[in-house]
XYZ file of N, CA and C in Angstrom:
624
model
N 0.849 -1.186 0.000
C 0.000 0.000 0.000
C 0.886 1.237 0.000
N 0.816 2.018 -1.077
C 1.809 3.064 -1.292
C 1.464 4.405 -0.654
N 0.215 4.615 -0.257
C -0.122 5.909 0.315
C -1.562 5.961 0.777
N -1.944 7.148 1.310
C -3.274 7.271 1.890
C -4.380 7.171 0.858
N -4.088 7.555 -0.392
C -5.122 7.472 -1.426
C -5.474 6.012 -1.690
N -4.441 5.177 -1.796
C -4.687 3.750 -1.995
C -5.407 3.157 -0.784
N -5.032 3.614 0.397
C -5.682 3.147 1.621
C -7.163 3.507 1.604
N -7.459 4.744 1.194
C -8.848 5.196 1.131
C -9.638 4.406 0.094
N -9.014 4.129 -1.042
C -9.692 3.356 -2.092
C -9.988 1.940 -1.616
N -9.060 1.366 -0.862
C -9.273 0.023 -0.329
C -10.429 0.022 0.668
N -10.515 1.071 1.487
C -11.620 1.160 2.435
C -12.947 1.284 1.705
N -12.979 2.059 0.632
C -14.202 2.201 -0.150
C -14.599 0.873 -0.792
N -13.593 0.137 -1.248
C -13.886 -1.172 -1.850
C -14.496 -2.107 -0.809
N -13.922 -2.096 0.377
C -14.444 -2.949 1.449
C -15.835 -2.493 1.887
N -16.054 -1.188 1.858
C -17.362 -0.677 2.248
C -18.454 -1.176 1.309
N -18.074 -1.407 0.048
C -19.038 -1.917 -0.906
C -19.573 -3.288 -0.529
N -18.828 -3.993 0.286
C -19.250 -5.340 0.682
C -20.327 -5.313 1.765
N -20.610 -4.132 2.310
C -21.653 -4.065 3.335
C -23.034 -4.364 2.756
N -23.165 -4.290 1.426
C -24.457 -4.637 0.821
C -24.712 -6.138 0.924
N -23.631 -6.909 1.121
C -23.773 -8.353 1.224
C -24.322 -8.758 2.582
N -23.876 -8.057 3.618
C -24.330 -8.353 4.972
C -24.113 -7.138 5.863
N -25.077 -6.798 6.701
C -24.898 -5.652 7.611
C -23.879 -5.930 8.707
N -23.469 -7.180 8.827
C -22.505 -7.544 9.867
C -21.067 -7.269 9.443
N -20.862 -7.006 8.154
C -19.500 -6.773 7.665
C -19.029 -5.384 8.097
N -17.825 -5.342 8.675
C -17.251 -4.082 9.154
C -16.024 -3.747 8.308
N -16.149 -2.780 7.388
C -15.036 -2.471 6.494
C -13.820 -1.919 7.218
N -14.018 -1.161 8.291
C -12.890 -0.613 9.038
C -12.124 -1.739 9.733
N -12.856 -2.634 10.366
C -12.217 -3.769 11.026
C -11.461 -4.621 10.009
N -12.075 -4.824 8.844
C -11.429 -5.659 7.831
C -10.163 -5.003 7.297
N -10.208 -3.696 7.096
C -9.022 -2.990 6.630
C -7.902 -3.109 7.657
N -8.246 -2.920 8.930
C -7.241 -3.052 9.986
C -6.672 -4.465 10.008
N -7.546 -5.434 9.810
C -7.089 -6.832 9.782
C -6.136 -7.067 8.610
N -6.489 -6.543 7.438
C -5.637 -6.709 6.268
C -4.269 -6.057 6.476
N -4.266 -4.883 7.083
C -3.001 -4.192 7.344
C -2.148 -4.964 8.343
N -2.791 -5.542 9.344
C -2.027 -6.316 10.326
C -1.398 -7.546 9.677
N -2.110 -8.139 8.744
C -1.555 -9.302 8.037
C -0.364 -8.887 7.167
N -0.452 -7.702 6.537
C 0.672 -7.215 5.736
C 1.887 -6.932 6.625
N 1.628 -6.447 7.826
C 2.712 -6.179 8.764
C 3.378 -7.493 9.186
N 2.573 -8.490 9.487
C 3.103 -9.788 9.898
C 3.895 -10.445 8.769
N 3.446 -10.200 7.527
C 4.107 -10.827 6.377
C 5.337 -10.050 5.924
N 5.593 -8.911 6.518
C 6.747 -8.102 6.124
C 6.500 -7.240 4.902
N 5.244 -7.193 4.443
C 4.919 -6.370 3.285
C 4.846 -4.892 3.659
N 4.583 -4.626 4.928
C 4.588 -3.265 5.465
C 5.429 -3.251 6.736
N 6.019 -2.098 7.008
C 6.813 -1.943 8.225
C 6.173 -0.885 9.117
N 6.670 -0.788 10.344
C 6.152 0.249 11.234
C 6.449 1.643 10.681
N 7.575 1.769 9.988
C 7.881 3.051 9.344
C 6.858 3.382 8.259
N 6.400 2.356 7.544
C 5.360 2.560 6.533
C 4.076 3.074 7.184
N 3.758 2.514 8.357
C 2.565 2.959 9.074
C 2.712 4.414 9.529
N 3.898 4.753 10.011
C 4.144 6.144 10.411
C 3.934 7.089 9.236
N 4.438 6.683 8.069
C 4.305 7.517 6.880
C 2.839 7.650 6.458
N 2.096 6.540 6.542
C 0.678 6.583 6.183
C -0.106 7.511 7.119
N 0.207 7.412 8.406
C -0.477 8.257 9.381
C -0.175 9.733 9.122
N 1.079 10.028 8.806
C 1.463 11.410 8.509
C 0.738 11.916 7.266
N 0.650 11.068 6.240
C -0.060 11.468 5.023
C -1.535 11.726 5.304
N -2.129 10.863 6.134
C -3.541 11.031 6.479
C -3.768 12.332 7.253
N -2.847 12.662 8.146
C -2.972 13.908 8.908
C -2.921 15.120 7.988
N -1.956 15.122 7.070
C -1.825 16.252 6.142
C -3.062 16.350 5.251
N -3.540 15.195 4.772
C -4.732 15.193 3.919
C -5.955 15.696 4.677
N -6.081 15.306 5.954
C -7.216 15.746 6.765
C -7.182 17.258 6.989
N -5.985 17.800 7.235
C -5.859 19.245 7.401
C -6.193 19.968 6.101
N -5.772 19.386 4.984
C -6.090 19.974 3.693
C -7.586 19.984 3.430
N -8.265 18.890 3.801
C -9.720 18.825 3.623
C -10.415 19.847 4.516
N -9.906 20.034 5.715
C -10.481 21.030 6.627
C -10.321 22.435 6.033
N -9.145 22.722 5.486
C -8.904 24.026 4.870
C -9.822 24.242 3.673
N -10.039 23.193 2.881
C -10.912 23.303 1.711
C -12.349 23.611 2.125
N -12.814 22.962 3.196
C -14.177 23.239 3.682
C -14.280 24.675 4.178
N -13.234 25.144 4.850
C -13.252 26.520 5.345
C -13.285 27.504 4.183
N -12.503 27.230 3.142
C -12.496 28.089 1.965
C -13.873 28.146 1.326
N -14.535 26.985 1.248
C -15.866 26.931 0.643
C -16.882 27.725 1.463
N -16.704 27.760 2.779
C -17.663 28.457 3.635
C -17.484 29.972 3.601
N -16.214 30.430 3.638
C -15.992 31.874 3.783
C -15.606 32.566 2.489
N -15.212 31.784 1.462
C -14.888 32.376 0.166
C -13.901 33.517 0.251
N -12.711 33.313 0.794
C -11.766 34.422 0.947
C -11.320 34.998 -0.392
N -11.062 36.306 -0.385
C -10.535 36.989 -1.567
C -9.323 37.795 -1.133
N -8.513 38.190 -2.085
C -7.337 38.979 -1.779
C -7.713 40.342 -1.222
N -6.826 40.917 -0.429
C -7.120 42.207 0.210
C -7.376 43.303 -0.819
N -6.567 43.347 -1.880
C -6.739 44.383 -2.896
C -8.085 44.234 -3.613
N -8.419 42.998 -3.965
C -9.699 42.741 -4.645
C -10.868 43.082 -3.720
N -10.728 42.718 -2.463
C -11.785 42.990 -1.493
C -11.988 44.497 -1.317
N -10.873 45.227 -1.228
C -10.950 46.683 -1.065
C -11.593 47.335 -2.284
N -11.260 46.832 -3.481
C -11.829 47.395 -4.709
C -13.332 47.165 -4.777
N -13.774 45.960 -4.400
C -15.203 45.661 -4.422
C -15.945 46.499 -3.383
N -15.320 46.706 -2.233
C -15.946 47.526 -1.202
C -16.062 48.977 -1.673
N -14.996 49.477 -2.293
C -15.006 50.860 -2.784
C -16.116 51.068 -3.802
N -16.375 50.071 -4.608
C -17.411 50.187 -5.639
C -18.813 50.247 -5.042
N -18.938 49.888 -3.757
C -20.263 49.875 -3.131
C -20.541 51.126 -2.310
N -19.615 52.088 -2.327
C -19.722 53.231 -1.429
C -20.464 54.431 -2.000
N -20.906 54.346 -3.225
C -21.564 55.499 -3.836
C -22.845 55.864 -3.078
N -23.047 57.153 -2.874
C -24.251 57.651 -2.196
C -24.614 59.013 -2.789
N -25.895 59.359 -2.808
C -26.300 60.633 -3.429
C -25.795 61.857 -2.684
N -25.641 61.746 -1.362
C -25.155 62.882 -0.581
C -24.565 62.378 0.725
N -23.969 63.309 1.471
C -23.295 62.934 2.708
C -24.275 62.364 3.732
N -25.468 62.936 3.811
C -26.448 62.471 4.790
C -26.797 61.003 4.572
N -26.996 60.636 3.302
C -27.324 59.240 2.996
C -26.156 58.323 3.311
N -24.952 58.792 3.003
C -23.740 58.004 3.281
C -23.594 57.785 4.788
N -23.767 58.860 5.557
C -23.622 58.760 7.010
C -24.698 57.868 7.608
N -25.911 57.996 7.116
C -27.000 57.180 7.649
C -26.711 55.694 7.445
N -26.110 55.383 6.307
C -25.826 53.980 6.017
C -24.692 53.435 6.875
N -23.606 54.200 7.018
C -22.400 53.653 7.641
C -22.238 54.002 9.116
N -23.137 54.800 9.650
C -23.121 55.024 11.096
C -24.048 54.037 11.806
N -24.640 53.163 11.035
C -25.475 52.092 11.574
C -24.798 50.757 11.262
N -24.574 49.905 12.260
C -23.850 48.646 12.037
C -24.506 47.785 10.952
N -23.671 47.303 10.043
C -24.143 46.385 9.015
C -24.185 44.952 9.531
N -23.480 44.722 10.632
C -23.352 43.358 11.154
C -23.059 43.413 12.642
N -23.673 42.505 13.367
C -23.360 42.297 14.780
C -22.766 40.893 14.887
N -21.499 40.811 15.227
C -20.806 39.520 15.257
C -20.366 39.196 16.675
N -20.591 37.946 17.075
C -20.133 37.470 18.379
C -19.162 36.312 18.137
N -17.950 36.463 18.626
C -16.941 35.420 18.512
C -16.957 34.590 19.796
N -17.132 33.287 19.646
C -17.090 32.457 20.849
C -15.679 32.443 21.423
N -14.687 32.550 20.538
C -13.291 32.665 20.976
C -12.907 31.564 21.945
N -13.404 30.366 21.688
C -13.096 29.251 22.583
C -12.421 28.141 21.782
N -11.129 27.965 21.928
C -10.422 26.935 21.152
C -10.970 25.541 21.431
N -10.974 24.698 20.409
C -11.454 23.329 20.592
C -10.331 22.365 20.934
N -9.095 22.793 20.737
C -7.920 22.006 21.092
C -7.725 20.766 20.212
N -8.494 20.668 19.128
C -8.295 19.535 18.233
C -6.951 19.643 17.529
N -6.584 20.862 17.131
C -5.356 21.091 16.380
C -4.307 21.748 17.265
N -3.056 21.482 16.943
C -1.977 22.184 17.620
C -1.895 23.603 17.055
N -1.183 24.507 17.730
C -1.032 25.861 17.173
C -0.460 25.853 15.754
N 0.516 24.979 15.494
C 1.111 24.909 14.157
C 0.095 24.432 13.123
N -0.731 23.452 13.497
C -1.745 22.949 12.573
C -2.829 23.998 12.328
N -3.211 24.713 13.377
C -4.194 25.787 13.228
C -3.695 26.840 12.246
N -2.423 27.222 12.393
C -1.840 28.225 11.502
C -1.775 27.704 10.071
N -1.450 26.425 9.904
C -1.350 25.844 8.563
C -2.706 25.814 7.871
N -3.756 25.446 8.610
C -5.100 25.411 8.035
C -5.564 26.821 7.671
N -5.321 27.779 8.558
C -5.726 29.163 8.282
C -5.019 29.703 7.047
N -3.725 29.408 6.922
C -2.970 29.877 5.765
C -3.480 29.237 4.477
N -3.713 27.922 4.521
C -4.182 27.214 3.332
C -5.568 27.706 2.916
N -6.440 27.962 3.899
C -7.789 28.433 3.586
C -7.786 29.855 3.049
N -6.808 30.652 3.471
C -6.761 32.059 3.073
C -6.156 32.273 1.696
N -5.089 31.525 1.392
C -4.383 31.801 0.142
C -4.212 30.587 -0.770
N -4.832 29.471 -0.404
C -4.783 28.303 -1.272
C -3.479 27.536 -1.241
N -2.622 27.818 -0.263
C -1.354 27.106 -0.178
C -1.566 25.680 0.317
N -0.588 24.829 0.044
C -0.653 23.444 0.504
C -0.311 23.375 1.988
N -0.813 22.351 2.640
C -0.503 22.136 4.052
C 0.961 21.725 4.181
N 1.674 22.431 5.025
C 3.074 22.118 5.263
C 3.165 20.853 6.124
N 3.784 19.762 5.617
C 3.904 18.539 6.415
C 4.594 18.764 7.758
N 5.407 19.810 7.847
C 6.103 20.085 9.108
C 5.122 20.471 10.214
N 3.912 20.871 9.836
C 2.944 21.319 10.846
C 2.451 20.180 11.725
N 2.613 18.943 11.278
C 2.138 17.817 12.080
C 3.248 17.227 12.935
N 4.446 17.761 12.801
C 5.589 17.209 13.544
C 5.659 17.821 14.937
N 6.381 17.157 15.788
C 6.619 17.692 17.122
C 5.558 17.301 18.119
N 5.876 17.516 19.391
C 4.962 17.165 20.464
C 3.844 18.193 20.575
N 2.702 17.743 21.049
C 1.570 18.645 21.255
C 1.820 19.460 22.517
N 1.814 20.789 22.402
C 2.085 21.617 23.584
C 0.964 21.512 24.610
N 1.295 21.766 25.846
C 0.311 21.718 26.924
C -0.673 22.872 26.777
N -1.942 22.577 26.991
C -2.971 23.597 26.913
C -3.058 24.314 28.257
N -2.972 25.623 28.219
C -3.024 26.423 29.436
C -4.061 27.522 29.288
N -4.438 28.111 30.389
C -5.362 29.238 30.338
C -4.746 30.408 29.578
N -3.426 30.550 29.710
C -2.739 31.623 28.985
C -2.890 31.423 27.479
N -2.790 30.162 27.027
C -2.946 29.875 25.604
C -4.387 30.166 25.159
N -5.367 29.716 25.945
C -6.769 29.968 25.605
C -7.035 31.468 25.502
N -6.545 32.202 26.480
C -6.772 33.650 26.484
C -6.082 34.306 25.286
N -4.883 33.837 24.981
C -4.158 34.382 23.834
C -4.908 34.165 22.534
N -5.506 32.993 22.369
C -6.280 32.713 21.163
C -7.514 33.613 21.081
N -8.158 33.842 22.224
C -9.324 34.730 22.241
C -8.925 36.151 21.863
N -7.816 36.615 22.417
C -7.359 37.969 22.109
C -6.928 38.084 20.644
N -6.378 37.013 20.103
C -5.969 37.024 18.698
C -7.187 37.174 17.786
N -8.266 36.457 18.104
C -9.488 36.554 17.304
C -10.042 37.975 17.343
N -10.036 38.575 18.518
C -10.547 39.934 18.638
C -9.645 40.936 17.914
N -8.347 40.708 17.957
C -7.420 41.614 17.264
C -7.645 41.565 15.756
N -7.888 40.373 15.217
C -8.172 40.255 13.785
C -9.444 41.031 13.433
N -10.458 40.919 14.297
C -11.704 41.642 14.043
C -11.475 43.145 14.089
N -10.673 43.592 15.023
C -10.368 45.023 15.120
C -9.623 45.517 13.887
N -8.692 44.710 13.405
C -7.943 45.087 12.199
C -8.890 45.231 11.002
N -9.824 44.283 10.887
C -10.789 44.342 9.781
C -11.656 45.587 9.898
N -12.128 45.873 11.107
C -12.950 47.068 11.318
C -12.175 48.339 10.989
N -10.915 48.394 11.437
C -10.109 49.592 11.187
C -9.886 49.820 9.693
N -9.689 48.741 8.962
C -9.482 48.866 7.518
C -10.733 49.409 6.833
N -11.889 48.926 7.261
C -13.151 49.401 6.688
C -13.374 50.871 7.034
N -13.142 51.226 8.297
C -13.343 52.612 8.734
C -12.415 53.555 7.971
N -11.151 53.150 7.796
C -10.200 53.991 7.069
C -10.666 54.224 5.636
N -11.196 53.182 5.007
C -11.666 53.324 3.636
C -12.911 54.216 3.574
N -13.778 54.102 4.559
C -14.963 54.953 4.607
C -14.580 56.424 4.782
N -13.637 56.689 5.669
C -13.209 58.068 5.908
C -12.511 58.656 4.689
N -11.680 57.840 4.036
C -11.006 58.308 2.816
C -12.022 58.684 1.736
N -13.024 57.827 1.588
C -14.048 58.097 0.573
C -14.817 59.364 0.919
N -15.204 59.488 2.185
C -15.976 60.667 2.597
C -15.165 61.947 2.441
N -13.882 61.875 2.767
C -13.031 63.067 2.643
C -12.916 63.502 1.188
N -12.858 62.542 0.284
C -12.749 62.862 -1.139
C -14.057 63.439 -1.683
N -15.185 62.824 -1.308
C -16.482 63.252 -1.847
C -17.032 64.498 -1.169
N -16.862 64.599 0.139
C -17.445 65.705 0.894
C -16.381 66.327 1.806
N -15.427 67.038 1.240
C -14.296 67.570 2.002
C -14.681 68.512 3.135
N -15.871 69.096 3.080
C -16.291 70.020 4.129
C -17.113 69.343 5.229
N -17.460 68.075 5.014
C -18.336 67.403 5.984
C -17.777 66.089 6.523
N -16.765 65.563 5.870
C -16.326 64.205 6.202
C -15.950 64.037 7.661
N -15.465 65.141 8.297
C -15.030 65.027 9.688
C -16.196 64.817 10.645
N -17.418 64.983 10.151
C -18.603 64.750 10.971
C -18.988 63.267 11.000
N -18.378 62.497 10.123
C -18.743 61.083 10.007
C -18.207 60.285 11.202
N -19.070 59.461 11.772
C -18.681 58.551 12.862
C -19.043 57.134 12.443
N -18.243 56.534 11.562
C -18.595 55.223 11.003
C -18.587 54.113 12.046
N -19.573 53.247 11.924
C -19.663 52.063 12.777
C -20.116 50.902 11.898
N -19.187 50.366 11.077
C -19.574 49.345 10.094
C -20.105 48.062 10.717
N -19.566 47.689 11.851
C -20.125 46.539 12.552
C -19.726 46.576 14.024
N -20.502 45.882 14.822
C -20.184 45.699 16.227
C -19.763 44.251 16.425
N -18.847 44.042 17.336
C -18.500 42.665 17.666
C -18.289 42.531 19.161
N -18.532 41.318 19.625
C -18.359 40.991 21.030
C -17.733 39.608 21.111
N -17.285 39.255 22.274
C -16.651 37.949 22.448
C -17.175 37.276 23.701
N -17.673 36.079 23.506
C -18.041 35.242 24.639
C -16.900 34.252 24.825
N -16.239 34.335 25.945
C -15.072 33.482 26.184
C -15.377 32.540 27.332
N -15.312 31.237 27.075
C -15.519 30.251 28.124
C -14.247 29.463 28.355
N -13.905 29.269 29.569
C -12.694 28.518 29.905
C -13.075 27.178 30.538
N -12.520 26.109 30.008
C -12.766 24.794 30.594
C -12.068 24.689 31.941
N -12.835 24.467 32.986
C -12.255 24.395 34.325
C -12.320 22.996 34.925
N -13.036 22.083 34.270
C -13.177 20.746 34.833
C -11.824 20.060 34.966
N -11.449 19.776 36.203
C -10.202 19.063 36.431
C -8.961 19.884 36.196
N -9.120 21.197 35.980
C -7.967 22.038 35.692
C -7.377 22.597 36.982
N -6.077 22.727 37.014
C -5.400 23.298 38.181
C -4.568 24.522 37.830
N -4.587 24.928 36.544
C -3.763 26.066 36.133
C -4.583 27.341 36.090
Protein backbone atom coordinates (compact mmCIF):
# COMPACT_ATOMS: atom_id res chain seq x y z
CA UNK A 1 0.00 0.00 0.00
CA UNK A 2 1.81 3.06 -1.29
CA UNK A 3 -0.12 5.91 0.31
CA UNK A 4 -3.27 7.27 1.89
CA UNK A 5 -5.12 7.47 -1.43
CA UNK A 6 -4.69 3.75 -1.99
CA UNK A 7 -5.68 3.15 1.62
CA UNK A 8 -8.85 5.20 1.13
CA UNK A 9 -9.69 3.36 -2.09
CA UNK A 10 -9.27 0.02 -0.33
CA UNK A 11 -11.62 1.16 2.43
CA UNK A 12 -14.20 2.20 -0.15
CA UNK A 13 -13.89 -1.17 -1.85
CA UNK A 14 -14.44 -2.95 1.45
CA UNK A 15 -17.36 -0.68 2.25
CA UNK A 16 -19.04 -1.92 -0.91
CA UNK A 17 -19.25 -5.34 0.68
CA UNK A 18 -21.65 -4.07 3.34
CA UNK A 19 -24.46 -4.64 0.82
CA UNK A 20 -23.77 -8.35 1.22
CA UNK A 21 -24.33 -8.35 4.97
CA UNK A 22 -24.90 -5.65 7.61
CA UNK A 23 -22.50 -7.54 9.87
CA UNK A 24 -19.50 -6.77 7.67
CA UNK A 25 -17.25 -4.08 9.15
CA UNK A 26 -15.04 -2.47 6.49
CA UNK A 27 -12.89 -0.61 9.04
CA UNK A 28 -12.22 -3.77 11.03
CA UNK A 29 -11.43 -5.66 7.83
CA UNK A 30 -9.02 -2.99 6.63
CA UNK A 31 -7.24 -3.05 9.99
CA UNK A 32 -7.09 -6.83 9.78
CA UNK A 33 -5.64 -6.71 6.27
CA UNK A 34 -3.00 -4.19 7.34
CA UNK A 35 -2.03 -6.32 10.33
CA UNK A 36 -1.55 -9.30 8.04
CA UNK A 37 0.67 -7.22 5.74
CA UNK A 38 2.71 -6.18 8.76
CA UNK A 39 3.10 -9.79 9.90
CA UNK A 40 4.11 -10.83 6.38
CA UNK A 41 6.75 -8.10 6.12
CA UNK A 42 4.92 -6.37 3.29
CA UNK A 43 4.59 -3.27 5.47
CA UNK A 44 6.81 -1.94 8.22
CA UNK A 45 6.15 0.25 11.23
CA UNK A 46 7.88 3.05 9.34
CA UNK A 47 5.36 2.56 6.53
CA UNK A 48 2.57 2.96 9.07
CA UNK A 49 4.14 6.14 10.41
CA UNK A 50 4.31 7.52 6.88
CA UNK A 51 0.68 6.58 6.18
CA UNK A 52 -0.48 8.26 9.38
CA UNK A 53 1.46 11.41 8.51
CA UNK A 54 -0.06 11.47 5.02
CA UNK A 55 -3.54 11.03 6.48
CA UNK A 56 -2.97 13.91 8.91
CA UNK A 57 -1.83 16.25 6.14
CA UNK A 58 -4.73 15.19 3.92
CA UNK A 59 -7.22 15.75 6.77
CA UNK A 60 -5.86 19.24 7.40
CA UNK A 61 -6.09 19.97 3.69
CA UNK A 62 -9.72 18.83 3.62
CA UNK A 63 -10.48 21.03 6.63
CA UNK A 64 -8.90 24.03 4.87
CA UNK A 65 -10.91 23.30 1.71
CA UNK A 66 -14.18 23.24 3.68
CA UNK A 67 -13.25 26.52 5.35
CA UNK A 68 -12.50 28.09 1.97
CA UNK A 69 -15.87 26.93 0.64
CA UNK A 70 -17.66 28.46 3.63
CA UNK A 71 -15.99 31.87 3.78
CA UNK A 72 -14.89 32.38 0.17
CA UNK A 73 -11.77 34.42 0.95
CA UNK A 74 -10.54 36.99 -1.57
CA UNK A 75 -7.34 38.98 -1.78
CA UNK A 76 -7.12 42.21 0.21
CA UNK A 77 -6.74 44.38 -2.90
CA UNK A 78 -9.70 42.74 -4.65
CA UNK A 79 -11.79 42.99 -1.49
CA UNK A 80 -10.95 46.68 -1.06
CA UNK A 81 -11.83 47.39 -4.71
CA UNK A 82 -15.20 45.66 -4.42
CA UNK A 83 -15.95 47.53 -1.20
CA UNK A 84 -15.01 50.86 -2.78
CA UNK A 85 -17.41 50.19 -5.64
CA UNK A 86 -20.26 49.87 -3.13
CA UNK A 87 -19.72 53.23 -1.43
CA UNK A 88 -21.56 55.50 -3.84
CA UNK A 89 -24.25 57.65 -2.20
CA UNK A 90 -26.30 60.63 -3.43
CA UNK A 91 -25.16 62.88 -0.58
CA UNK A 92 -23.30 62.93 2.71
CA UNK A 93 -26.45 62.47 4.79
CA UNK A 94 -27.32 59.24 3.00
CA UNK A 95 -23.74 58.00 3.28
CA UNK A 96 -23.62 58.76 7.01
CA UNK A 97 -27.00 57.18 7.65
CA UNK A 98 -25.83 53.98 6.02
CA UNK A 99 -22.40 53.65 7.64
CA UNK A 100 -23.12 55.02 11.10
CA UNK A 101 -25.48 52.09 11.57
CA UNK A 102 -23.85 48.65 12.04
CA UNK A 103 -24.14 46.38 9.01
CA UNK A 104 -23.35 43.36 11.15
CA UNK A 105 -23.36 42.30 14.78
CA UNK A 106 -20.81 39.52 15.26
CA UNK A 107 -20.13 37.47 18.38
CA UNK A 108 -16.94 35.42 18.51
CA UNK A 109 -17.09 32.46 20.85
CA UNK A 110 -13.29 32.66 20.98
CA UNK A 111 -13.10 29.25 22.58
CA UNK A 112 -10.42 26.94 21.15
CA UNK A 113 -11.45 23.33 20.59
CA UNK A 114 -7.92 22.01 21.09
CA UNK A 115 -8.30 19.53 18.23
CA UNK A 116 -5.36 21.09 16.38
CA UNK A 117 -1.98 22.18 17.62
CA UNK A 118 -1.03 25.86 17.17
CA UNK A 119 1.11 24.91 14.16
CA UNK A 120 -1.75 22.95 12.57
CA UNK A 121 -4.19 25.79 13.23
CA UNK A 122 -1.84 28.22 11.50
CA UNK A 123 -1.35 25.84 8.56
CA UNK A 124 -5.10 25.41 8.03
CA UNK A 125 -5.73 29.16 8.28
CA UNK A 126 -2.97 29.88 5.76
CA UNK A 127 -4.18 27.21 3.33
CA UNK A 128 -7.79 28.43 3.59
CA UNK A 129 -6.76 32.06 3.07
CA UNK A 130 -4.38 31.80 0.14
CA UNK A 131 -4.78 28.30 -1.27
CA UNK A 132 -1.35 27.11 -0.18
CA UNK A 133 -0.65 23.44 0.50
CA UNK A 134 -0.50 22.14 4.05
CA UNK A 135 3.07 22.12 5.26
CA UNK A 136 3.90 18.54 6.42
CA UNK A 137 6.10 20.08 9.11
CA UNK A 138 2.94 21.32 10.85
CA UNK A 139 2.14 17.82 12.08
CA UNK A 140 5.59 17.21 13.54
CA UNK A 141 6.62 17.69 17.12
CA UNK A 142 4.96 17.17 20.46
CA UNK A 143 1.57 18.64 21.25
CA UNK A 144 2.09 21.62 23.58
CA UNK A 145 0.31 21.72 26.92
CA UNK A 146 -2.97 23.60 26.91
CA UNK A 147 -3.02 26.42 29.44
CA UNK A 148 -5.36 29.24 30.34
CA UNK A 149 -2.74 31.62 28.98
CA UNK A 150 -2.95 29.88 25.60
CA UNK A 151 -6.77 29.97 25.60
CA UNK A 152 -6.77 33.65 26.48
CA UNK A 153 -4.16 34.38 23.83
CA UNK A 154 -6.28 32.71 21.16
CA UNK A 155 -9.32 34.73 22.24
CA UNK A 156 -7.36 37.97 22.11
CA UNK A 157 -5.97 37.02 18.70
CA UNK A 158 -9.49 36.55 17.30
CA UNK A 159 -10.55 39.93 18.64
CA UNK A 160 -7.42 41.61 17.26
CA UNK A 161 -8.17 40.26 13.78
CA UNK A 162 -11.70 41.64 14.04
CA UNK A 163 -10.37 45.02 15.12
CA UNK A 164 -7.94 45.09 12.20
CA UNK A 165 -10.79 44.34 9.78
CA UNK A 166 -12.95 47.07 11.32
CA UNK A 167 -10.11 49.59 11.19
CA UNK A 168 -9.48 48.87 7.52
CA UNK A 169 -13.15 49.40 6.69
CA UNK A 170 -13.34 52.61 8.73
CA UNK A 171 -10.20 53.99 7.07
CA UNK A 172 -11.67 53.32 3.64
CA UNK A 173 -14.96 54.95 4.61
CA UNK A 174 -13.21 58.07 5.91
CA UNK A 175 -11.01 58.31 2.82
CA UNK A 176 -14.05 58.10 0.57
CA UNK A 177 -15.98 60.67 2.60
CA UNK A 178 -13.03 63.07 2.64
CA UNK A 179 -12.75 62.86 -1.14
CA UNK A 180 -16.48 63.25 -1.85
CA UNK A 181 -17.44 65.70 0.89
CA UNK A 182 -14.30 67.57 2.00
CA UNK A 183 -16.29 70.02 4.13
CA UNK A 184 -18.34 67.40 5.98
CA UNK A 185 -16.33 64.21 6.20
CA UNK A 186 -15.03 65.03 9.69
CA UNK A 187 -18.60 64.75 10.97
CA UNK A 188 -18.74 61.08 10.01
CA UNK A 189 -18.68 58.55 12.86
CA UNK A 190 -18.59 55.22 11.00
CA UNK A 191 -19.66 52.06 12.78
CA UNK A 192 -19.57 49.34 10.09
CA UNK A 193 -20.12 46.54 12.55
CA UNK A 194 -20.18 45.70 16.23
CA UNK A 195 -18.50 42.67 17.67
CA UNK A 196 -18.36 40.99 21.03
CA UNK A 197 -16.65 37.95 22.45
CA UNK A 198 -18.04 35.24 24.64
CA UNK A 199 -15.07 33.48 26.18
CA UNK A 200 -15.52 30.25 28.12
CA UNK A 201 -12.69 28.52 29.90
CA UNK A 202 -12.77 24.79 30.59
CA UNK A 203 -12.26 24.40 34.32
CA UNK A 204 -13.18 20.75 34.83
CA UNK A 205 -10.20 19.06 36.43
CA UNK A 206 -7.97 22.04 35.69
CA UNK A 207 -5.40 23.30 38.18
CA UNK A 208 -3.76 26.07 36.13
